Structure formats: structure tokens, C-alpha cells
mmCIF file with all atom_site columns, C-alpha atoms and ligand atoms in Angstrom:
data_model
loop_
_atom_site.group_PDB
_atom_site.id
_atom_site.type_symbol
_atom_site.label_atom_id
_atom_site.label_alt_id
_atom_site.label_comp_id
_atom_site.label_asym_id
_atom_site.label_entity_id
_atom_site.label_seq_id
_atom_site.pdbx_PDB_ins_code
_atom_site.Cartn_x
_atom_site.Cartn_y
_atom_site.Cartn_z
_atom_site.occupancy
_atom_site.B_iso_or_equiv
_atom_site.pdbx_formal_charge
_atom_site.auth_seq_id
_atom_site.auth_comp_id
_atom_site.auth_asym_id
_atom_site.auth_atom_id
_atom_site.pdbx_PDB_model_num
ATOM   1   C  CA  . UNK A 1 1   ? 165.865 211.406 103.609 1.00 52.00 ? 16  UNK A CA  1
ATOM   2   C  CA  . UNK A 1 2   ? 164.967 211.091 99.684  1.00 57.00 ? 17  UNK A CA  1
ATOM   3   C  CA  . UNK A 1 3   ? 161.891 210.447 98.529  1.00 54.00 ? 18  UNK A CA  1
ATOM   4   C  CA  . UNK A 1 4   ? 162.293 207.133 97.341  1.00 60.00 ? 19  UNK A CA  1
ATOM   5   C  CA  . UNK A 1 5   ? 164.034 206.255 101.012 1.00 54.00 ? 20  UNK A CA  1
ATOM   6   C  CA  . UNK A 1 6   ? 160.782 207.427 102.087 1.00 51.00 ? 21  UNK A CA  1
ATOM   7   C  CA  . UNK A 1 7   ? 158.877 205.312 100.162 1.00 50.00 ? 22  UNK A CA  1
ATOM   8   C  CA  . UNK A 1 8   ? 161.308 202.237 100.726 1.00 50.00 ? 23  UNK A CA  1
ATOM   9   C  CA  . UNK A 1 9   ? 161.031 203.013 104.739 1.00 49.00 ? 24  UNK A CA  1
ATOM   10  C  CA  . UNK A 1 10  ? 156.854 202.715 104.051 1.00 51.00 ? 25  UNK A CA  1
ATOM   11  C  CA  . UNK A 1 11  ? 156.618 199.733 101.925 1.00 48.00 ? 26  UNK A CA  1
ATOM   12  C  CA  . UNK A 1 12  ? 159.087 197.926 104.608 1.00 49.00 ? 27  UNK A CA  1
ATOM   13  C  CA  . UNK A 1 13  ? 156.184 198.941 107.365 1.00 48.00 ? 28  UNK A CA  1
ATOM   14  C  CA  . UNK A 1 14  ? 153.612 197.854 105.688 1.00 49.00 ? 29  UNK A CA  1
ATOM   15  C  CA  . UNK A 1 15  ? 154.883 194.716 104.914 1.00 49.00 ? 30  UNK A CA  1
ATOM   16  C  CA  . UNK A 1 16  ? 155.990 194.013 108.633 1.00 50.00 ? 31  UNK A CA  1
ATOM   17  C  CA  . UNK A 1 17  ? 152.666 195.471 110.168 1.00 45.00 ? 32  UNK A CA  1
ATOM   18  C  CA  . UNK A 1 18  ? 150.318 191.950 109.063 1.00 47.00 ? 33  UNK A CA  1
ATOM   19  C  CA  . UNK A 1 19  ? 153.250 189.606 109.999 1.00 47.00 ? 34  UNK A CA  1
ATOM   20  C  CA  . UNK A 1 20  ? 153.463 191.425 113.933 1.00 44.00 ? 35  UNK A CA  1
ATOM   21  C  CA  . UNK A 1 21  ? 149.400 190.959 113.768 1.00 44.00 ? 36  UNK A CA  1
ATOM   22  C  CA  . UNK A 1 22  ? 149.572 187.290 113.012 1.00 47.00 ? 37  UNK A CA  1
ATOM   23  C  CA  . UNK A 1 23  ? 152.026 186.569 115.466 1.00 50.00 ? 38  UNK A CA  1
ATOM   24  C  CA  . UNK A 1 24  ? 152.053 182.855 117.284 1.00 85.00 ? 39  UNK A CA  1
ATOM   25  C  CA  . UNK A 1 25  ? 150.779 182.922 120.879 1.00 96.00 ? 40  UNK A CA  1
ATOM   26  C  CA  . UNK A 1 26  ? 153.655 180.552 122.302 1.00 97.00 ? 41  UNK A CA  1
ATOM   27  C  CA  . UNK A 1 27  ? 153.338 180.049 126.035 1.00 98.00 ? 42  UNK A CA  1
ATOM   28  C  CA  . UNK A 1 28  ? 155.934 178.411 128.346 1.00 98.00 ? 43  UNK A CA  1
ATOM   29  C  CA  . UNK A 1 29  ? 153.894 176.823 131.763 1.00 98.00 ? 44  UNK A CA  1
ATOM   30  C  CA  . UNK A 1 30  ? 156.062 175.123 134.352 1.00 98.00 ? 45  UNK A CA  1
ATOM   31  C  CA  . UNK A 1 31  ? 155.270 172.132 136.821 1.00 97.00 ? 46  UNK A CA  1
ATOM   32  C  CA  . UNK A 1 32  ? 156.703 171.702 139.990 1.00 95.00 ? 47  UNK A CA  1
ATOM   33  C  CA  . UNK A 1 33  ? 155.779 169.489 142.917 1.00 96.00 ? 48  UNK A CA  1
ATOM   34  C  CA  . UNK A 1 34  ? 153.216 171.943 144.417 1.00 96.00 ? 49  UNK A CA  1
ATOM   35  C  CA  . UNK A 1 35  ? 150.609 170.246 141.245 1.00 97.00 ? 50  UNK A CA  1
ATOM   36  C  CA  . UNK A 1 36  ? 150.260 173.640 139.882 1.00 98.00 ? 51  UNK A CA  1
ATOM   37  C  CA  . UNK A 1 37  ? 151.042 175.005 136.404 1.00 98.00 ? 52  UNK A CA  1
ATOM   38  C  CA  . UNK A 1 38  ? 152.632 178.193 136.805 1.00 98.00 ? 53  UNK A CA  1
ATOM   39  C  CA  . UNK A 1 39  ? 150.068 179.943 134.145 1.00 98.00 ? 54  UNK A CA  1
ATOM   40  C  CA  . UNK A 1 40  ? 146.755 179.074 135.141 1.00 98.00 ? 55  UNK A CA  1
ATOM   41  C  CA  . UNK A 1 41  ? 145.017 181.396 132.736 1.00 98.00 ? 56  UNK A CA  1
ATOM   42  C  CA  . UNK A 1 42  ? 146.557 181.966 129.170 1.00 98.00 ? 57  UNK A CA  1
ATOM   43  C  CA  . UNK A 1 43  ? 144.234 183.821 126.241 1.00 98.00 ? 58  UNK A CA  1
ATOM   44  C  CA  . UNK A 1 44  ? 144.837 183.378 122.515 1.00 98.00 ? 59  UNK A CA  1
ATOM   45  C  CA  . UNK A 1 45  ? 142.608 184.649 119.673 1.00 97.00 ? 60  UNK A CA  1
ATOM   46  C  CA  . UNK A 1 46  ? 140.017 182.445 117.997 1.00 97.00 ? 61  UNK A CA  1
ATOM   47  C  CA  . UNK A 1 47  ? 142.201 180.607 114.666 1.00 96.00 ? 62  UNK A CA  1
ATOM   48  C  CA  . UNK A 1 48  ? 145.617 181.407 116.300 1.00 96.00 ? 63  UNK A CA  1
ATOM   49  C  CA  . UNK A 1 49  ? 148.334 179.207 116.065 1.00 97.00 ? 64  UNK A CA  1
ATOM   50  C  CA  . UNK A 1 50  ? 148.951 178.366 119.926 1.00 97.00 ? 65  UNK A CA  1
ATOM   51  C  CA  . UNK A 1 51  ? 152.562 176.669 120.851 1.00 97.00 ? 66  UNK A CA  1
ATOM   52  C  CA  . UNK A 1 52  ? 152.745 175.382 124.844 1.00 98.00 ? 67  UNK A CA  1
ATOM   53  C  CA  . UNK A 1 53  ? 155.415 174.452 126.213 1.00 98.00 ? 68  UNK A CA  1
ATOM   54  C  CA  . UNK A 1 54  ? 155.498 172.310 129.167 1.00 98.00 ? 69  UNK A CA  1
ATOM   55  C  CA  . UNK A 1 55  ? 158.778 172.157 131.495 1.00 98.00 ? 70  UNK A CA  1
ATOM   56  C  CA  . UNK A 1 56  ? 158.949 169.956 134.418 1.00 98.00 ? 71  UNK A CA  1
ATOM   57  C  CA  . UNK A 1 57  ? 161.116 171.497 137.301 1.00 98.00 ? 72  UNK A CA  1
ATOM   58  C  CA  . UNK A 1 58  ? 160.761 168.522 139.571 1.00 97.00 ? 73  UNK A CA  1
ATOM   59  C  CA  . UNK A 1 59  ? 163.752 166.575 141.088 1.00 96.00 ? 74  UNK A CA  1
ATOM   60  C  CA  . UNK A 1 60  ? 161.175 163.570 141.918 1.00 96.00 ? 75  UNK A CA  1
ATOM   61  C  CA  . UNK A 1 61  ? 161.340 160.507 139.658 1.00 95.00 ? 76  UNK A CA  1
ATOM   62  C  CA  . UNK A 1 62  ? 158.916 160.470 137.113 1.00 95.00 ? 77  UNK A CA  1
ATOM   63  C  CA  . UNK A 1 63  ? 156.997 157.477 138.846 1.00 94.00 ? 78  UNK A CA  1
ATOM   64  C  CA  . UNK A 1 64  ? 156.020 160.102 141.487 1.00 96.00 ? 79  UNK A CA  1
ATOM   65  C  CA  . UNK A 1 65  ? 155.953 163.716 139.650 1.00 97.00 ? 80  UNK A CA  1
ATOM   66  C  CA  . UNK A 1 66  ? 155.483 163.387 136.583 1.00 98.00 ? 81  UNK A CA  1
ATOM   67  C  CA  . UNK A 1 67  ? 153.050 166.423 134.400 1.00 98.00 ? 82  UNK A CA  1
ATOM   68  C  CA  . UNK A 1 68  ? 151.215 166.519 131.278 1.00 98.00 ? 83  UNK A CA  1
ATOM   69  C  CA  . UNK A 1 69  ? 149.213 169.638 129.997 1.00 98.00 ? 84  UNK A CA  1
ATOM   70  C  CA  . UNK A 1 70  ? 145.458 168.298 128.474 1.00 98.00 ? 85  UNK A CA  1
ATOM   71  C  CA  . UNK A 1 71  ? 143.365 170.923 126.863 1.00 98.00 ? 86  UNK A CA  1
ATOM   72  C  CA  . UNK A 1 72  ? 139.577 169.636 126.665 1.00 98.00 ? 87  UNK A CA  1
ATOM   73  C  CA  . UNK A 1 73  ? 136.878 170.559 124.061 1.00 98.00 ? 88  UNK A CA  1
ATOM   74  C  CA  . UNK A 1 74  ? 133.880 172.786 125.267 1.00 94.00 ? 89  UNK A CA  1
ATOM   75  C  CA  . UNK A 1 75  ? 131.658 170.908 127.245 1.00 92.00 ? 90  UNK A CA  1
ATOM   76  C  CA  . UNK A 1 76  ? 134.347 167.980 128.066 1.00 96.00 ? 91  UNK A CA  1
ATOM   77  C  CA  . UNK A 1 77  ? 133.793 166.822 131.463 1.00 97.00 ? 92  UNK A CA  1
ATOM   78  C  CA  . UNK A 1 78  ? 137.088 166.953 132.942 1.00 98.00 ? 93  UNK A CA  1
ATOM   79  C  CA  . UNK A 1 79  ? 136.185 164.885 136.120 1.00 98.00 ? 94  UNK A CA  1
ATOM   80  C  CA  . UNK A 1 80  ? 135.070 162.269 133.889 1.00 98.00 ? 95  UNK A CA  1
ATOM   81  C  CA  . UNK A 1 81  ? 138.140 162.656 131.231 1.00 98.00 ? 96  UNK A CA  1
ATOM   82  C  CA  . UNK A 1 82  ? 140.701 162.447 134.647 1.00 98.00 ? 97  UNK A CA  1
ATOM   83  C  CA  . UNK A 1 83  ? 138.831 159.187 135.877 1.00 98.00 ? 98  UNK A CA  1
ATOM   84  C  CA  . UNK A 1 84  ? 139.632 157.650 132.442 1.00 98.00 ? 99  UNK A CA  1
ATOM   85  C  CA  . UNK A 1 85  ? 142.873 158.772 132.306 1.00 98.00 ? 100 UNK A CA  1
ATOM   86  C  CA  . UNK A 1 86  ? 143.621 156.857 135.813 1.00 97.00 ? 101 UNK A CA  1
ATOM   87  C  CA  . UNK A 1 87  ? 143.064 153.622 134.305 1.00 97.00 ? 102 UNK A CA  1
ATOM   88  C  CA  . UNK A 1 88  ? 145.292 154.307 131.352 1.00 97.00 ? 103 UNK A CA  1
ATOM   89  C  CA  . UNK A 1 89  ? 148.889 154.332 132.977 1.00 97.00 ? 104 UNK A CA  1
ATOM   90  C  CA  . UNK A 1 90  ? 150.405 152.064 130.165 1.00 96.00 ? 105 UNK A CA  1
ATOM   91  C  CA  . UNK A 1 91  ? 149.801 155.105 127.702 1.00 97.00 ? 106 UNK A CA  1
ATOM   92  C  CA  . UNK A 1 92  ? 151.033 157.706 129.907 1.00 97.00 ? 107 UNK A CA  1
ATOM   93  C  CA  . UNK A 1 93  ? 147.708 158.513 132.145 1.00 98.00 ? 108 UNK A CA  1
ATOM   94  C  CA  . UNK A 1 94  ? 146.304 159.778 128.812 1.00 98.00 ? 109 UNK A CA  1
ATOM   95  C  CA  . UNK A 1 95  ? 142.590 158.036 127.781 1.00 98.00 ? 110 UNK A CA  1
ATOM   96  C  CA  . UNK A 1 96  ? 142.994 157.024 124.019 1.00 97.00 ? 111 UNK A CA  1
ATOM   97  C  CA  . UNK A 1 97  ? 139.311 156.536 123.672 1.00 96.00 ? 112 UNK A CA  1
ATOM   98  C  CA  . UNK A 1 98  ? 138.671 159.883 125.018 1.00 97.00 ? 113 UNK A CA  1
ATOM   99  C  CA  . UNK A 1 99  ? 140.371 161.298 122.739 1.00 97.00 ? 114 UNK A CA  1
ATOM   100 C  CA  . UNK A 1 100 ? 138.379 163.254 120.587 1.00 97.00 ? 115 UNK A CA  1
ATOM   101 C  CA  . UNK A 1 101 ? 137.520 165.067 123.560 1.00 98.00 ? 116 UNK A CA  1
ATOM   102 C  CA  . UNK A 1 102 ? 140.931 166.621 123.673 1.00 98.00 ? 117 UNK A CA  1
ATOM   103 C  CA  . UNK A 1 103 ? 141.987 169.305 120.922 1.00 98.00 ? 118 UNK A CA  1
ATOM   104 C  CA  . UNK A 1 104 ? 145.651 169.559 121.944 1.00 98.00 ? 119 UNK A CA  1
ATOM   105 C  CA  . UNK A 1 105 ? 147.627 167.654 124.737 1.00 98.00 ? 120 UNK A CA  1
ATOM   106 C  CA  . UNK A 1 106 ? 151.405 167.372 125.506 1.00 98.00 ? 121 UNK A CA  1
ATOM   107 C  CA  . UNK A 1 107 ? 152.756 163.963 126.371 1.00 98.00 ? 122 UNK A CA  1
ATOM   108 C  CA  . UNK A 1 108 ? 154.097 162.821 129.811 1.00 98.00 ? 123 UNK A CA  1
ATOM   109 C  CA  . UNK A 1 109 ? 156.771 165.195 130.809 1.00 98.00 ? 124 UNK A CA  1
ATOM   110 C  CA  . UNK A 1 110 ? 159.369 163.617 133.376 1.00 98.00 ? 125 UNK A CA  1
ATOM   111 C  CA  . UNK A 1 111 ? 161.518 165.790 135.784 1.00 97.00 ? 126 UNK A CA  1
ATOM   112 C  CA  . UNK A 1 112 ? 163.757 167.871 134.325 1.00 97.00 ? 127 UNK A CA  1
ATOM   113 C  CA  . UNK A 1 113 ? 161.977 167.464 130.607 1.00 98.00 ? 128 UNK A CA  1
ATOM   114 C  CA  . UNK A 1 114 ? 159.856 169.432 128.750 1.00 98.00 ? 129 UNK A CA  1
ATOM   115 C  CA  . UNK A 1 115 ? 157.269 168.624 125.489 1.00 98.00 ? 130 UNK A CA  1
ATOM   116 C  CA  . UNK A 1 116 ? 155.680 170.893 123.076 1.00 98.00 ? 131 UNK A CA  1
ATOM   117 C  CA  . UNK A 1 117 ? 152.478 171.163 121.182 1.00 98.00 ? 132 UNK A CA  1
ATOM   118 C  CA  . UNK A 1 118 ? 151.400 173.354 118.812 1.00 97.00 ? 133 UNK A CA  1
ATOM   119 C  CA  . UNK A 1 119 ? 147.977 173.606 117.538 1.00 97.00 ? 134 UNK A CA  1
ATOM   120 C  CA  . UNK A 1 120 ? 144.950 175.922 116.478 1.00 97.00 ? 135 UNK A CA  1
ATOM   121 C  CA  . UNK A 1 121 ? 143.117 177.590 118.730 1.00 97.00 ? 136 UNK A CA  1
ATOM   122 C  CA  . UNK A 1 122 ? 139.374 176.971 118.330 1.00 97.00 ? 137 UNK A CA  1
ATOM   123 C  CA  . UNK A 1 123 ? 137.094 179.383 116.307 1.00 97.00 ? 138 UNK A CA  1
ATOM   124 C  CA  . UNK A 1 124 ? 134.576 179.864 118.881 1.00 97.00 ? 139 UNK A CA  1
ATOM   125 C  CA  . UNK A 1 125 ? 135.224 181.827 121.759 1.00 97.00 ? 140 UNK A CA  1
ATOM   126 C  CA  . UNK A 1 126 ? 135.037 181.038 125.314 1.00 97.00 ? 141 UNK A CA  1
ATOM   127 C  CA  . UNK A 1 127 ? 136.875 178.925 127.945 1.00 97.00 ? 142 UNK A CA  1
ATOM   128 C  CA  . UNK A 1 128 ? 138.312 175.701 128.022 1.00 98.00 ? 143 UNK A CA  1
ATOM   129 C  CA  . UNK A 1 129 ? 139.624 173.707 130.700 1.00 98.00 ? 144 UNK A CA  1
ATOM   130 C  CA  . UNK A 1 130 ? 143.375 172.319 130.785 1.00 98.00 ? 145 UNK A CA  1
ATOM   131 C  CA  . UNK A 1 131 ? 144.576 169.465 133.096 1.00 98.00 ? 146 UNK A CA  1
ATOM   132 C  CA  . UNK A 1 132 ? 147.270 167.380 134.230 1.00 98.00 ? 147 UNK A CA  1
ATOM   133 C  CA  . UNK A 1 133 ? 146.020 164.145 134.272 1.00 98.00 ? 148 UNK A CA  1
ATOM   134 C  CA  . UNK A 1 134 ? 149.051 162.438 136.328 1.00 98.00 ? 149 UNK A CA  1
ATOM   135 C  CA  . UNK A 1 135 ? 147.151 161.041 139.387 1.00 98.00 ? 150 UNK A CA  1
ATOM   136 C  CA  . UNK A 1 136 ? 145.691 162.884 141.959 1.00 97.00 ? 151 UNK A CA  1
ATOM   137 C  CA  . UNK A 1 137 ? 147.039 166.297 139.990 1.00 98.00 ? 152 UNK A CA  1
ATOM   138 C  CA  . UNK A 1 138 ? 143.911 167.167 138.649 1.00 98.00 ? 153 UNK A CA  1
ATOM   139 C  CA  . UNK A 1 139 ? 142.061 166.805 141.728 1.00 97.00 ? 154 UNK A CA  1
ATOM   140 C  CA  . UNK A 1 140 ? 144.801 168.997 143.254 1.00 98.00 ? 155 UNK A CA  1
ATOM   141 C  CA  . UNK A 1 141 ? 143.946 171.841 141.646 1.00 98.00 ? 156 UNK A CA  1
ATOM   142 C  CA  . UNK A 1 142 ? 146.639 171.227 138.659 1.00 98.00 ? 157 UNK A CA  1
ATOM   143 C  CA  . UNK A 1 143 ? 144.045 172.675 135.741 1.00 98.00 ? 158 UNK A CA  1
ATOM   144 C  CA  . UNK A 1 144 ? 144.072 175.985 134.155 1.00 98.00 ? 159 UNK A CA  1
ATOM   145 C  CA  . UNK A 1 145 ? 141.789 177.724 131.787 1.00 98.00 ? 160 UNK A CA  1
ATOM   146 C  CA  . UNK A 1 146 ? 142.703 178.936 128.065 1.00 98.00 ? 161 UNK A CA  1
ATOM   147 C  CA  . UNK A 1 147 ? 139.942 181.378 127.225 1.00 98.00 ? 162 UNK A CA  1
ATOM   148 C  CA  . UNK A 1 148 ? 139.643 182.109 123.585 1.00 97.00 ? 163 UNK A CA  1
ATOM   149 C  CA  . UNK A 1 149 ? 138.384 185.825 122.718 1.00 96.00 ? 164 UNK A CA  1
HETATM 150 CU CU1 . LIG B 2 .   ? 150.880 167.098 137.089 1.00 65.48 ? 15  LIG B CU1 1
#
């Protein structure tokens, strides 16, 4: 190999090396009819550009399994955010006036659908708290836990 080649082969690393570093976190979390997600833990870096995906597997109409993924602030109370969003089934179980406790959410995702958000993960690290807020999900253990570090 030449010099130059050499030089070429470096200057093509380096310029690769920052993009691989700055790579999105993109997540895909299925829903079935067990009201799990199938990730209940996912970790991004404070800043990072975060895409979810969510996929509904279910057969069931959406009237009776239908998911959505809800991330809350810190500090949200989810209890509190999931008894809003049961009296909010004409906009799709999610609480409008709640939301600036939310910093990402998908929308309503029927059987055999998906929806995806993408958004920034929050500067400060620690964990917060993701929910379906289709009723009775949440209080069926459908929540998982993005933990910023
Ligand atoms: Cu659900």
C-alpha cells in the first residue's frame, strides 16, 4: 500500500469514527395480548436522538387490544397520568391536558399496526417510566423503564 493510500485509508477512519459515535438509539418494542412490551428496559445516552417503534402483534380488534407506548417526565405520576388517560377515549386514551407531562408518546397502535416516534432523549440522567395507557394495561404491568446514563 502507497503512502498516500495510507493516508486516504486514515482520513476515511477518521471521518467514519464520530458518525458510528453519534449513532441513533432506534428501538423496536412489540405488544401482544399478554399487556407486556417486549423491552421493558431500553438505555440511551443523555441528548441522543431516540426512535421507538411500536408494533402491535395482536389478532384482537382494536376496541379490545389496542397499545400505545407513553414516556413520562421525571417525577410524572404515572398512576395519576393512566387515570386521566381513562377518561380520554375520544383522543385515543391519551390525556391532552397532561400533556406536558409526557416528552415522547406514540399514538394508538391497532392490531397488526405499528407507529413511530422519534425524539431527544433528556439531558439529565436517570429513569423514566413508559406506559401503555389502553385500559387496564398499565395496571397490568404494561410499563417499562428508559434509563438515561
Ligand atoms: Cu397496551
Amino acid at each position: 500500500m502507497s503512502l498516500r493510500a495510507l493516508l486516504v485509508a486514515a482520513l476515511v477512519g477518521l471521518s467514519l469514527s464520530p458518525l458510528a459515535a453519534q449513532a441513533d438509539a432506534s428501538f423496536k418494542i412489540i405488544g401482544q395480548n399478554d399487556l407486556r412490551y417486549s423491552k421493558e428496559h431500553l438505555r440511551v445516552a443523555p441528548g441522543e436522538s431516540v426512535t421507538v417503534k411500536l408494533v402491535n402483534k395482536s389478532h384482537l380488534p382494536a376496541s379490545a387490544m389496542a397499545h400505545n407506548w407513553v414516556l413520562l417526565k421525571h417525577g410524572a405520576d404515572a398512576d395519576a397520568f393512566d387515570n386521566a388517560a381513562q377518561n380520554a377515549p375520544a383522543n385515543d386514551y391519551f390525556p391532552k391536558a397532561r400533556a406536558d407531562q409526557t416528552i415522547a408518546h406514540t399514538g394508538m397502535v391497532a392490531g397488526g399496526k405499528s407507529d413511530t416516534v422519534t425524539f431527544t432523549a433528556p439531558d439529565k440522567p436517570g429513569d423514566y417510566s413508559y406506559i401503555c395507557t389502553f385500559p387496564g394495561h398499565f395496571a397490568a404491568g404494561m410499563k417499562g423503564v428508559l434509563t438515561v446514563k
